[in-house]
PDB file of N, CA and C and ligand atoms in Angstrom:
ATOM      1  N   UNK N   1     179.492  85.691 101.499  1.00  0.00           N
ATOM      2  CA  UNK N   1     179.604  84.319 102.007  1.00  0.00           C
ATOM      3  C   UNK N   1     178.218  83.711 102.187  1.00  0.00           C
ATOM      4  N   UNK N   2     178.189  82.357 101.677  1.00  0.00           N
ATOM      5  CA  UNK N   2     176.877  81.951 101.951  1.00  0.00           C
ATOM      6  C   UNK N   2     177.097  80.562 102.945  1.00  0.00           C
ATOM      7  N   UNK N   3     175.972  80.219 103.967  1.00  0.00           N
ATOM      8  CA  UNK N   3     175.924  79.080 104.668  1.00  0.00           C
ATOM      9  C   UNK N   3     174.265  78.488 104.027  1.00  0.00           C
ATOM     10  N   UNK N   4     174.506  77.357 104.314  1.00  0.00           N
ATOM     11  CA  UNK N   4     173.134  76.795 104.077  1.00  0.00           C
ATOM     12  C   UNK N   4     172.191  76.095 105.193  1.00  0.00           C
ATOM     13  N   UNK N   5     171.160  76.032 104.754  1.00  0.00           N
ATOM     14  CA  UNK N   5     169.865  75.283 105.750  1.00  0.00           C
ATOM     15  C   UNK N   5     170.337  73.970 105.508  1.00  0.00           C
ATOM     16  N   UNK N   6     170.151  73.704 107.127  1.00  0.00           N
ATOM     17  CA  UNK N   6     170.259  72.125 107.349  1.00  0.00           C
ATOM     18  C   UNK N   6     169.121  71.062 107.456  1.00  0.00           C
ATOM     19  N   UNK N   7     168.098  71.382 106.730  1.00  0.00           N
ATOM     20  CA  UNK N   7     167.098  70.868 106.192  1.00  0.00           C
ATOM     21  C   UNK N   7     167.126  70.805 104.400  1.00  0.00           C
ATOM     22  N   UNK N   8     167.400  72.121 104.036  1.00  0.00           N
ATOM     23  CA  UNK N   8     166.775  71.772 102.186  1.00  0.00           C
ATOM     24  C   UNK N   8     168.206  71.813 101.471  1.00  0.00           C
ATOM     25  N   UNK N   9     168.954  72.475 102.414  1.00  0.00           N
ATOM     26  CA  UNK N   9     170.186  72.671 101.390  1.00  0.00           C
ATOM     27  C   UNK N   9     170.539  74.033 101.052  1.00  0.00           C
ATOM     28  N   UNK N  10     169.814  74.602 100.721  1.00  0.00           N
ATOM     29  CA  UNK N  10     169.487  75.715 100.465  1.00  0.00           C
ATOM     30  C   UNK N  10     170.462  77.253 100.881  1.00  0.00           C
ATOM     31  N   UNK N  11     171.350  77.535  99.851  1.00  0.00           N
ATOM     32  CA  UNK N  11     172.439  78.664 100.287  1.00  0.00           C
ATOM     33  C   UNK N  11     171.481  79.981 100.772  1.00  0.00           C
ATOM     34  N   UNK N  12     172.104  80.475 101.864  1.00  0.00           N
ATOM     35  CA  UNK N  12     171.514  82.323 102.687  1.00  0.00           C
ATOM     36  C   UNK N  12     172.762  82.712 102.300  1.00  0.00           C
ATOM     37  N   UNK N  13     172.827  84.014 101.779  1.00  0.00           N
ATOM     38  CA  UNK N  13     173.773  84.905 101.795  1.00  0.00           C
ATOM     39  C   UNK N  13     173.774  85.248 103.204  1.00  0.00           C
ATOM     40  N   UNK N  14     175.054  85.609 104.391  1.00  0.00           N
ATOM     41  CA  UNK N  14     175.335  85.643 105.576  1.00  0.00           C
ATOM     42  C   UNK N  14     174.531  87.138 105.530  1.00  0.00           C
ATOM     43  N   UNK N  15     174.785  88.311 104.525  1.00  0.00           N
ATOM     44  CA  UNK N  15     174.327  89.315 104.933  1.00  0.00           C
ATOM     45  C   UNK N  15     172.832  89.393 105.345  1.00  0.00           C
ATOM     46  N   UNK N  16     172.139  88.769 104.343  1.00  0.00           N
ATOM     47  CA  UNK N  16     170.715  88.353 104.703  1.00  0.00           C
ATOM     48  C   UNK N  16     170.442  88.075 105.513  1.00  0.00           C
ATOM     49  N   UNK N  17     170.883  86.691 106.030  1.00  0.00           N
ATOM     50  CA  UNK N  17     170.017  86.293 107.348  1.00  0.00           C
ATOM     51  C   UNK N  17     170.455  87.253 108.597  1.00  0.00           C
ATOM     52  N   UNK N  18     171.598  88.231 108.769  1.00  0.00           N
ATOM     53  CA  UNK N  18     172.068  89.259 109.236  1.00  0.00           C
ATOM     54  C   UNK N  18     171.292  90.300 109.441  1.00  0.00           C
ATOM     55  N   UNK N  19     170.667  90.882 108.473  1.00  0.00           N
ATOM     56  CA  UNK N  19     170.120  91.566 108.348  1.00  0.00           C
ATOM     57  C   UNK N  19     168.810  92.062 107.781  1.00  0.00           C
ATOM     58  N   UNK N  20     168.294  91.261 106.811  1.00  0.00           N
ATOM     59  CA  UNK N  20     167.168  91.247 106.001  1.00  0.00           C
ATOM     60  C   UNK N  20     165.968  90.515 106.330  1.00  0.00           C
ATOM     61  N   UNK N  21     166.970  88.900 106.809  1.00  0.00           N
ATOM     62  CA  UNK N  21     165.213  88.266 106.983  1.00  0.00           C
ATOM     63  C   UNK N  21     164.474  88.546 107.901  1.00  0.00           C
ATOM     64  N   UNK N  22     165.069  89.489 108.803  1.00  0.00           N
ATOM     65  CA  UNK N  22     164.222  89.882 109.596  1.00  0.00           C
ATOM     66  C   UNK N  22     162.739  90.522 109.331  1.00  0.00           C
ATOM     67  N   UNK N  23     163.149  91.216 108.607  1.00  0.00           N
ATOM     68  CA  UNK N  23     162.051  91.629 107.384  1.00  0.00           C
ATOM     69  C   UNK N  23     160.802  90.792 106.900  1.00  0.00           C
ATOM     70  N   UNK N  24     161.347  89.383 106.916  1.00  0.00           N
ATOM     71  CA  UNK N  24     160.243  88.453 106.516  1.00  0.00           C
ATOM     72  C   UNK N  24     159.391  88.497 107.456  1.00  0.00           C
ATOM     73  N   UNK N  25     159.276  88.477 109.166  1.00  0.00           N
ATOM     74  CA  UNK N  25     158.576  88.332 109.586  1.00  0.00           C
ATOM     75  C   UNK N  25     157.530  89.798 109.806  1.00  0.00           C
ATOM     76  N   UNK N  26     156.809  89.873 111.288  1.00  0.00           N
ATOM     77  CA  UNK N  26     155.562  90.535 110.930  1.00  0.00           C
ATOM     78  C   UNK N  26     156.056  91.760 112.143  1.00  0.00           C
ATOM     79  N   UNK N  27     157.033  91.907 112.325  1.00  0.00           N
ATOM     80  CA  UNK N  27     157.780  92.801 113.290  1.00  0.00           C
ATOM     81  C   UNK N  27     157.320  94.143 112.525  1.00  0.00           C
ATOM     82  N   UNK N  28     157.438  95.452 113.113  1.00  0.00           N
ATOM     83  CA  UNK N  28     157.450  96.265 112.542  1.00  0.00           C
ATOM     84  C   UNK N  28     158.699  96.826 112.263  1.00  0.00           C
ATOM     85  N   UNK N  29     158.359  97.563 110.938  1.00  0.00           N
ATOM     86  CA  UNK N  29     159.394  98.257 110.312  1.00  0.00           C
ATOM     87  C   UNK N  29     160.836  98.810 111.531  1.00  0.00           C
ATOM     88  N   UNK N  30     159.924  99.385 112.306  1.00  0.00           N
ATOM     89  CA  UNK N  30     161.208 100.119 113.549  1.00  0.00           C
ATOM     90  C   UNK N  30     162.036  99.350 114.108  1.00  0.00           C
ATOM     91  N   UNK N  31     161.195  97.787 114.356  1.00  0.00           N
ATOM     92  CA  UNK N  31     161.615  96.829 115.711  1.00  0.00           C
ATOM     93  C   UNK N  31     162.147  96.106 114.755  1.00  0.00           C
ATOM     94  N   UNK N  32     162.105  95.948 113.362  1.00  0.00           N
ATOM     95  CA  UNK N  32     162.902  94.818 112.476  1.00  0.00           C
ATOM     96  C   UNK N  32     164.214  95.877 112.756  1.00  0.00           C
ATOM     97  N   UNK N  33     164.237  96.734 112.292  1.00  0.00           N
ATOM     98  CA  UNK N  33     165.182  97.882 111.943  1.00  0.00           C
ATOM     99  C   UNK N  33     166.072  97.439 113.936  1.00  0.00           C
ATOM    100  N   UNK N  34     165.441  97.888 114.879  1.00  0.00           N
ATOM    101  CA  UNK N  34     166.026  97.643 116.092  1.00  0.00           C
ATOM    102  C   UNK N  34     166.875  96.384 116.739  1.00  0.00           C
ATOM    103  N   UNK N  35     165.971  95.853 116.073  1.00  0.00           N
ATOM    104  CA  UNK N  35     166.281  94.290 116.099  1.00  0.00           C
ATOM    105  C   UNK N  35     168.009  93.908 115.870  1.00  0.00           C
ATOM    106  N   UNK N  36     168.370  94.513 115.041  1.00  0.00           N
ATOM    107  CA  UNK N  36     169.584  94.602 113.872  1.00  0.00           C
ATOM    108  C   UNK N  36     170.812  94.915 115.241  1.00  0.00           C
ATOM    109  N   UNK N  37     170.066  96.135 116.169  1.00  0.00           N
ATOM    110  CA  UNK N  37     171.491  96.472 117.013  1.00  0.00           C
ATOM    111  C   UNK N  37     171.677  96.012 118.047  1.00  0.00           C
ATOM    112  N   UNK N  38     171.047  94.710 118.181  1.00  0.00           N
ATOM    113  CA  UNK N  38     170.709  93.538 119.398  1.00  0.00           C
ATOM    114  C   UNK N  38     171.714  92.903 119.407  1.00  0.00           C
ATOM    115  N   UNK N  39     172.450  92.323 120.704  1.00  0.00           N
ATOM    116  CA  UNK N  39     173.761  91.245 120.930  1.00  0.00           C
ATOM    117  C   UNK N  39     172.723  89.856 119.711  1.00  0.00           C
ATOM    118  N   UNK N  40     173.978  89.298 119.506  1.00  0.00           N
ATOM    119  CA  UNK N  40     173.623  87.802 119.256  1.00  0.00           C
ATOM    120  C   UNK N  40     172.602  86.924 119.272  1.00  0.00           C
ATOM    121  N   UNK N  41     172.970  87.564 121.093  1.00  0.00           N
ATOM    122  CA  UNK N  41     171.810  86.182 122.076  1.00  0.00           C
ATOM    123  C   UNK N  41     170.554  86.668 122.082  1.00  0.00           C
ATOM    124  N   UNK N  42     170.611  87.837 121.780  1.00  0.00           N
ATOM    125  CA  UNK N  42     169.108  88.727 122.291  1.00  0.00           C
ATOM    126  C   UNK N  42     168.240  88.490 120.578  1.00  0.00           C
ATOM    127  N   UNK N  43     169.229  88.827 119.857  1.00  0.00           N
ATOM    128  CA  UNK N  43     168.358  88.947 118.432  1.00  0.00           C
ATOM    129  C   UNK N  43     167.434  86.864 118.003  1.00  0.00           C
ATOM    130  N   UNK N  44     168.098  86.153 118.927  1.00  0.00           N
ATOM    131  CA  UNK N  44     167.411  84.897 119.309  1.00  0.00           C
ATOM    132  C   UNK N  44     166.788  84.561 120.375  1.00  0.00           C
ATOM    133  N   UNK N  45     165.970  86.034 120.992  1.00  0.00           N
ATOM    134  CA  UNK N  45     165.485  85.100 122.340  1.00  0.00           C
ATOM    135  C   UNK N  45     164.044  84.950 121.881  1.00  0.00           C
ATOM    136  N   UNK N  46     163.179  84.531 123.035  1.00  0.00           N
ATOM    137  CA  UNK N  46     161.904  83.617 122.729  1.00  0.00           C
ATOM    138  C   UNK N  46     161.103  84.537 121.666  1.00  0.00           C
ATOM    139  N   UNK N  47     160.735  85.795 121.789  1.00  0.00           N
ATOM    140  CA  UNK N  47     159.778  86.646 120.932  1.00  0.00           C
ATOM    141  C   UNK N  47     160.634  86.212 119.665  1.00  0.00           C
ATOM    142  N   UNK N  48     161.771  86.552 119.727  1.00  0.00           N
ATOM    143  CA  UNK N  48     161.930  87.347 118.064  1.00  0.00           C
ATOM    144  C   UNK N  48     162.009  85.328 117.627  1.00  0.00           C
ATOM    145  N   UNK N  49     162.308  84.141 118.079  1.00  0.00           N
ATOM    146  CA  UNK N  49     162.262  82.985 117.869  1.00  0.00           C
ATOM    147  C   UNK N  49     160.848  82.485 116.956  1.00  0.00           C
ATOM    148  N   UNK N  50     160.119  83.103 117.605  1.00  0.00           N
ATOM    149  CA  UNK N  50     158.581  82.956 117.396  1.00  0.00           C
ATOM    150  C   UNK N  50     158.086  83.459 116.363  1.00  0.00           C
ATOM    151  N   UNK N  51     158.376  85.080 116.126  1.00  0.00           N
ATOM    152  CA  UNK N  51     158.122  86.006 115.201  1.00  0.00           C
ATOM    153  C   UNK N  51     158.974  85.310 113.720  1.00  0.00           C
ATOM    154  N   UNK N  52     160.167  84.619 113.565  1.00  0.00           N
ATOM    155  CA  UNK N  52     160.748  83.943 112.622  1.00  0.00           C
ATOM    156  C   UNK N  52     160.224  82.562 112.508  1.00  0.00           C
ATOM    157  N   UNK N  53     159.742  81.806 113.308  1.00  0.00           N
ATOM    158  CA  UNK N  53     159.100  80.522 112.822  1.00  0.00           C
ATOM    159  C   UNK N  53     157.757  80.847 112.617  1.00  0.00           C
ATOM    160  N   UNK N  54     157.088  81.856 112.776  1.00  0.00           N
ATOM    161  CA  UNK N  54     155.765  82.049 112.367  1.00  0.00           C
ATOM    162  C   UNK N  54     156.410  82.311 110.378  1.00  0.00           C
ATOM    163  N   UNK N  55     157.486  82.841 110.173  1.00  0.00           N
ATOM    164  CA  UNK N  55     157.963  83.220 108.618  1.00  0.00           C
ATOM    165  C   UNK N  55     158.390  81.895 108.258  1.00  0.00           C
ATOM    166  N   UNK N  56     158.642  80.844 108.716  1.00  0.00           N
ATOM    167  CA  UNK N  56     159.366  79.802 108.124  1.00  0.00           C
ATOM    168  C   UNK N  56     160.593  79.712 108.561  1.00  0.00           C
ATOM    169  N   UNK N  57     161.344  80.849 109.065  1.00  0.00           N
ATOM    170  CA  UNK N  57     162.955  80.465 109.674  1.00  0.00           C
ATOM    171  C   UNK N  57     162.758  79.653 110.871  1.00  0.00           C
ATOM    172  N   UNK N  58     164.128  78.884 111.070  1.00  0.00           N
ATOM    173  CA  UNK N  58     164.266  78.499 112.546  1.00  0.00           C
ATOM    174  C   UNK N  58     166.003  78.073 112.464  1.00  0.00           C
ATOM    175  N   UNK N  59     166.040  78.800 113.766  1.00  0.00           N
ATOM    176  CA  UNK N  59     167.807  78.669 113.977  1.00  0.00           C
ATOM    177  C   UNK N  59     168.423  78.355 114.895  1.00  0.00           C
ATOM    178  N   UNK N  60     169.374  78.047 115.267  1.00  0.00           N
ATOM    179  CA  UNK N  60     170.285  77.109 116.373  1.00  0.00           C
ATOM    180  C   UNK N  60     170.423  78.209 117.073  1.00  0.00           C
ATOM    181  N   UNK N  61     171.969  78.329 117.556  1.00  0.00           N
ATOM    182  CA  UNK N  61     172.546  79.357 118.605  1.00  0.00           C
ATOM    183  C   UNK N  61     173.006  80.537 118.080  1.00  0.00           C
ATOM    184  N   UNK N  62     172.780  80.301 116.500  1.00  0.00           N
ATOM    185  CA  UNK N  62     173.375  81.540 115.375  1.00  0.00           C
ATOM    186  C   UNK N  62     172.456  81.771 114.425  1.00  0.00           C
ATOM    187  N   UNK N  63     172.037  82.940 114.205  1.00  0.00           N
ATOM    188  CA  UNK N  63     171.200  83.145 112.807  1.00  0.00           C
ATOM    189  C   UNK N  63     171.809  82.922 112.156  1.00  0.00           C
ATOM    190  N   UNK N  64     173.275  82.345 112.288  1.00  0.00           N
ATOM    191  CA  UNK N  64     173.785  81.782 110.811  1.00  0.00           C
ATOM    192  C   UNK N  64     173.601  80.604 110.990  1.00  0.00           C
ATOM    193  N   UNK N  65     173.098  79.907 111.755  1.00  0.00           N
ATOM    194  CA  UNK N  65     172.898  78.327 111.575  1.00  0.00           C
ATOM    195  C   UNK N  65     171.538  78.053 111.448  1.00  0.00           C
ATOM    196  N   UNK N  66     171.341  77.698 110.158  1.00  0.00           N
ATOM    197  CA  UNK N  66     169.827  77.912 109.807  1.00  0.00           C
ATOM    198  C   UNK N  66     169.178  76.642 109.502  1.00  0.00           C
ATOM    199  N   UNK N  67     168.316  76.129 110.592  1.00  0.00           N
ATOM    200  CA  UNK N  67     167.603  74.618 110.086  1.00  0.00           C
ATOM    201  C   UNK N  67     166.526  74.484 109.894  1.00  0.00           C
ATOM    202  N   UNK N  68     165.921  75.783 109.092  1.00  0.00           N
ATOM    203  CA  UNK N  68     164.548  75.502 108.632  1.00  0.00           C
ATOM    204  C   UNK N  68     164.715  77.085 107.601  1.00  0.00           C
ATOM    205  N   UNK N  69     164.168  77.072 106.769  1.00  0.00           N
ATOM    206  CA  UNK N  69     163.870  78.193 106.261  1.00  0.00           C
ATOM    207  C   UNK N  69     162.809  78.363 105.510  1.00  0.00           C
ATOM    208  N   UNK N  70     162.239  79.345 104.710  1.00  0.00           N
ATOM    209  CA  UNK N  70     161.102  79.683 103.940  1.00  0.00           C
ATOM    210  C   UNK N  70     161.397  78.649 102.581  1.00  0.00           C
ATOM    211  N   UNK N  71     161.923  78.225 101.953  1.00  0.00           N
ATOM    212  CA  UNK N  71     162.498  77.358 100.541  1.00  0.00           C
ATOM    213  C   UNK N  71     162.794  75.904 100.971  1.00  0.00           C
ATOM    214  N   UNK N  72     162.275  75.474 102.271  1.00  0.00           N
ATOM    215  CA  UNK N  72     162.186  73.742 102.988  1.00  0.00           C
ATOM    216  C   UNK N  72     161.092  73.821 102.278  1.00  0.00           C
ATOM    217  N   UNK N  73     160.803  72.646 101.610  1.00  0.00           N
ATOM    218  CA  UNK N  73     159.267  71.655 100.872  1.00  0.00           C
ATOM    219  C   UNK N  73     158.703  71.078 102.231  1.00  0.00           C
ATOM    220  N   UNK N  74     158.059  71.244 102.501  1.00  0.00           N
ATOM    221  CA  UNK N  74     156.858  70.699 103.681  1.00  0.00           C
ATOM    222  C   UNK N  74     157.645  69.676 104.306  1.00  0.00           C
ATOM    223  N   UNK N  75     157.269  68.569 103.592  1.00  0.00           N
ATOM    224  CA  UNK N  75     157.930  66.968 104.010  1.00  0.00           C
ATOM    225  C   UNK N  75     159.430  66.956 104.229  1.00  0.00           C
ATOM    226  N   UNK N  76     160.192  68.242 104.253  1.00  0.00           N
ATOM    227  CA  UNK N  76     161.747  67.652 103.958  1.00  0.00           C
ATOM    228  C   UNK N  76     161.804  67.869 105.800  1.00  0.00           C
ATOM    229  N   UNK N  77     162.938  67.070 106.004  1.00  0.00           N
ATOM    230  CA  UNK N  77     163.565  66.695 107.638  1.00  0.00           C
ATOM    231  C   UNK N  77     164.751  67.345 107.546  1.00  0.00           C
ATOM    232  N   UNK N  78     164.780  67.173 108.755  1.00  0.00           N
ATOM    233  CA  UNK N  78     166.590  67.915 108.771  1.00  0.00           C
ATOM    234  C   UNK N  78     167.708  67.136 108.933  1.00  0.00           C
ATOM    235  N   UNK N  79     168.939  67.231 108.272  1.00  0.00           N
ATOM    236  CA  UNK N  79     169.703  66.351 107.957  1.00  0.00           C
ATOM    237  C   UNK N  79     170.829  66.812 109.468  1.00  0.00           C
ATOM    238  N   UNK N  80     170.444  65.640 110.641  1.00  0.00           N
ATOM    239  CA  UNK N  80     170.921  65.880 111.768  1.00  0.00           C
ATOM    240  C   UNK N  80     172.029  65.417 112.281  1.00  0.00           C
ATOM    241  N   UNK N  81     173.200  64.927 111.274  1.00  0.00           N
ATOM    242  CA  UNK N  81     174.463  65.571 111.047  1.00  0.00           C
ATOM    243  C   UNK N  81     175.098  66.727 110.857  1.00  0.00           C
ATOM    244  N   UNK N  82     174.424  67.175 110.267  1.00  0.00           N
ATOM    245  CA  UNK N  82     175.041  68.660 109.544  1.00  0.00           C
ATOM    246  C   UNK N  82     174.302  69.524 110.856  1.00  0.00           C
ATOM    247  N   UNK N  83     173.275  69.525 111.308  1.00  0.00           N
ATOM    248  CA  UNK N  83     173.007  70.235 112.484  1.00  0.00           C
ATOM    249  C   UNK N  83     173.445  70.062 113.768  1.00  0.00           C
ATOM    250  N   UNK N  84     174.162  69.036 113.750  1.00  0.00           N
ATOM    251  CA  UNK N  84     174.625  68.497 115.277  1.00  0.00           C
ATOM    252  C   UNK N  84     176.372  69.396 114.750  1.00  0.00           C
ATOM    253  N   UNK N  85     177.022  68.781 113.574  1.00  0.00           N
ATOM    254  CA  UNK N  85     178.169  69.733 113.431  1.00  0.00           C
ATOM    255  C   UNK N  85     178.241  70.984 113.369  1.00  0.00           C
ATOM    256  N   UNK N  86     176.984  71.642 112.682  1.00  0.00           N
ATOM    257  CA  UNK N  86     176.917  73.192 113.007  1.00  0.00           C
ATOM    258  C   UNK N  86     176.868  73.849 114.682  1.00  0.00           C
ATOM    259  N   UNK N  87     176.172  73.041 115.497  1.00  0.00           N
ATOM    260  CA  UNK N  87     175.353  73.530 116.430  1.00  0.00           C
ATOM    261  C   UNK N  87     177.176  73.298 117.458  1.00  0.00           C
ATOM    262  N   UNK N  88     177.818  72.200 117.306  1.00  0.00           N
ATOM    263  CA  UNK N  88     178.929  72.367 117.783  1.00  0.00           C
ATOM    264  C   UNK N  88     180.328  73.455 117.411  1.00  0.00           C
ATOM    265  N   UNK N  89     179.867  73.633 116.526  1.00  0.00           N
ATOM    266  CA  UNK N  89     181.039  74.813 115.528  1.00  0.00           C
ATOM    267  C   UNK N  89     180.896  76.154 116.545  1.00  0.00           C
ATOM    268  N   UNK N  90     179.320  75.964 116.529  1.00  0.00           N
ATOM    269  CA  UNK N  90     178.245  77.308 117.257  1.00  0.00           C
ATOM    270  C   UNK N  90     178.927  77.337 118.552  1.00  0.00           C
ATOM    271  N   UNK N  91     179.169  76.337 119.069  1.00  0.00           N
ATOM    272  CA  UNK N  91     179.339  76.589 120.656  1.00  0.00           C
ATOM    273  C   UNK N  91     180.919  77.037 120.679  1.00  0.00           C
ATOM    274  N   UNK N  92     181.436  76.397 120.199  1.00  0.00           N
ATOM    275  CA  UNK N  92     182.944  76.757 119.659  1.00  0.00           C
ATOM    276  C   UNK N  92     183.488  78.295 119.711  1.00  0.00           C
ATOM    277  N   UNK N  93     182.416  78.961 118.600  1.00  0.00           N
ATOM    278  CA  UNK N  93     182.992  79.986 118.141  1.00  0.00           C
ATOM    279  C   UNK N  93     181.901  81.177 119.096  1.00  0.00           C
ATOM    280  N   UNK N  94     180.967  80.690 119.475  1.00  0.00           N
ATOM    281  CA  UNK N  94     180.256  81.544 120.029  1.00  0.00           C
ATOM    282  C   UNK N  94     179.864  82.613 119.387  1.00  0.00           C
ATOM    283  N   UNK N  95     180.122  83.891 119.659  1.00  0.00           N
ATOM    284  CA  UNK N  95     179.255  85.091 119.330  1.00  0.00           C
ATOM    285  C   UNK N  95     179.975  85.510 117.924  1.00  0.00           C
ATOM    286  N   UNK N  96     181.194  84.474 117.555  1.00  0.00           N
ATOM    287  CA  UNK N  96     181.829  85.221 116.282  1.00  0.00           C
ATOM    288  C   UNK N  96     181.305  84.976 115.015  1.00  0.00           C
ATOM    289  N   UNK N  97     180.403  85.867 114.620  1.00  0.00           N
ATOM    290  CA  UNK N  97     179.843  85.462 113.386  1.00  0.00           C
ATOM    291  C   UNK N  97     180.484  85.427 112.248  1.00  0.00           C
ATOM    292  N   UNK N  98     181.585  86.326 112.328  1.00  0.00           N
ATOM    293  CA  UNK N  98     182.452  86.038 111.049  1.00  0.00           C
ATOM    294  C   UNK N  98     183.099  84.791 111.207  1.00  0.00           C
ATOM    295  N   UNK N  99     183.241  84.339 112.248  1.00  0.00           N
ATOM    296  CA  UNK N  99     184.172  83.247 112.544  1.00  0.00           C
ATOM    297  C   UNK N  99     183.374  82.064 112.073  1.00  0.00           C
ATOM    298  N   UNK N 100     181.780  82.103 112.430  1.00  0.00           N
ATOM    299  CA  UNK N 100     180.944  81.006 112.074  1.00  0.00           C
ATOM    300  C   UNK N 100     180.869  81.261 110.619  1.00  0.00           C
ATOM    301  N   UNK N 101     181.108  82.063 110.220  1.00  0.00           N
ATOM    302  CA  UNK N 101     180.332  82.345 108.441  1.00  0.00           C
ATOM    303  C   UNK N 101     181.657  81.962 107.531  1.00  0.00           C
ATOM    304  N   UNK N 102     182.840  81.981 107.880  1.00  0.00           N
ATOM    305  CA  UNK N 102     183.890  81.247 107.354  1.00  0.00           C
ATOM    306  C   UNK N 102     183.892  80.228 107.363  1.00  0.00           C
ATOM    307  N   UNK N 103     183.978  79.311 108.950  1.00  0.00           N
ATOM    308  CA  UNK N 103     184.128  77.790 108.485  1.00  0.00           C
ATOM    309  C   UNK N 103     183.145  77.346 108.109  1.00  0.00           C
ATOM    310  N   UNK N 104     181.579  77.429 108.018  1.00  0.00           N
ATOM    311  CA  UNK N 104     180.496  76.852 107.805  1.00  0.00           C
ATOM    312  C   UNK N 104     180.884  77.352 105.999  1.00  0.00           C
ATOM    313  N   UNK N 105     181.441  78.343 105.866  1.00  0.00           N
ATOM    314  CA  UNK N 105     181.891  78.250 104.551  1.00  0.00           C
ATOM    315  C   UNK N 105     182.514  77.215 103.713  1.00  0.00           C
ATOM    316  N   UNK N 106     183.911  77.218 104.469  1.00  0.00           N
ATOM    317  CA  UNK N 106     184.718  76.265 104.573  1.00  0.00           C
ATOM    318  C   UNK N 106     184.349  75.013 104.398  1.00  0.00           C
ATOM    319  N   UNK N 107     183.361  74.339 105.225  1.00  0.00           N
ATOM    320  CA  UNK N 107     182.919  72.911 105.291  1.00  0.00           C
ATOM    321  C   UNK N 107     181.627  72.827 104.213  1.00  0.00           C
ATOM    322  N   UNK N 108     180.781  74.084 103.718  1.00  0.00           N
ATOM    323  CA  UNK N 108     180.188  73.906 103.167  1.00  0.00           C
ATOM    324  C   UNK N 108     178.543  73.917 103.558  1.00  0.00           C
ATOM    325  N   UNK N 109     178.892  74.308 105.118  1.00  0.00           N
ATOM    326  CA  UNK N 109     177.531  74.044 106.050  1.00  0.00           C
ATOM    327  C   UNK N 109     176.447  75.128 105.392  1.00  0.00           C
TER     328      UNK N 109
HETATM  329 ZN1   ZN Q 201     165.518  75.105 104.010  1.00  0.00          ZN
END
């Protein structure tokens, strides 16, 4: 399943941003790897927030709701419809990521 950035457009495979991009940033091998068996809320709190916008990611209340990523062109903005409907889906479904990775399917987010 893929969702996209609400800036470029741009499809993430769900497993990826799940699991991989963590990788992009400058974490180490162990703590990317640790990172992985973190609740939800924790795998978004302020450090690991930081450690991903230093890579180019940046995300709502879900690493599946992705409004910035490494493949945004400098100048592009974020299209703040599609982030205001994601970010409400988010509150909706809360911690269910399969639940978010379907309808953002679904709608195309
Ligand atoms: Zn993007």
């Amino acid at each position: 399943m893929d969702v996209h950035c609400s800036t470029c457009g741009e499809p993430w495979d769900v497993y990826h941003l799940r699991h991989d991009a963590v990788f992009d940033t400058d974490l180490s091998h162990e703590e990317a790897q640790a990172w992985g068996t973190l609740s939800p809320k924790a795998r978004l709190g302020t450090r690991y927030r930081e450690k991903f916008q230093a890579a180019e990611w940046e995300f709502g209340a879900s690493i599946l709701d992705v409004r910035h990523c490494p493949c945004c062109p400098k100048e592009a903005r974020i299209n703040s419809d599609k982030a205001a409907a994601k970010a409400a889906l988010v509150e909706i479904l809360g911690n269910d990521e399969d639940g978010i990775a379907a309808v953002f399917e679904d709608f195309g987010l």
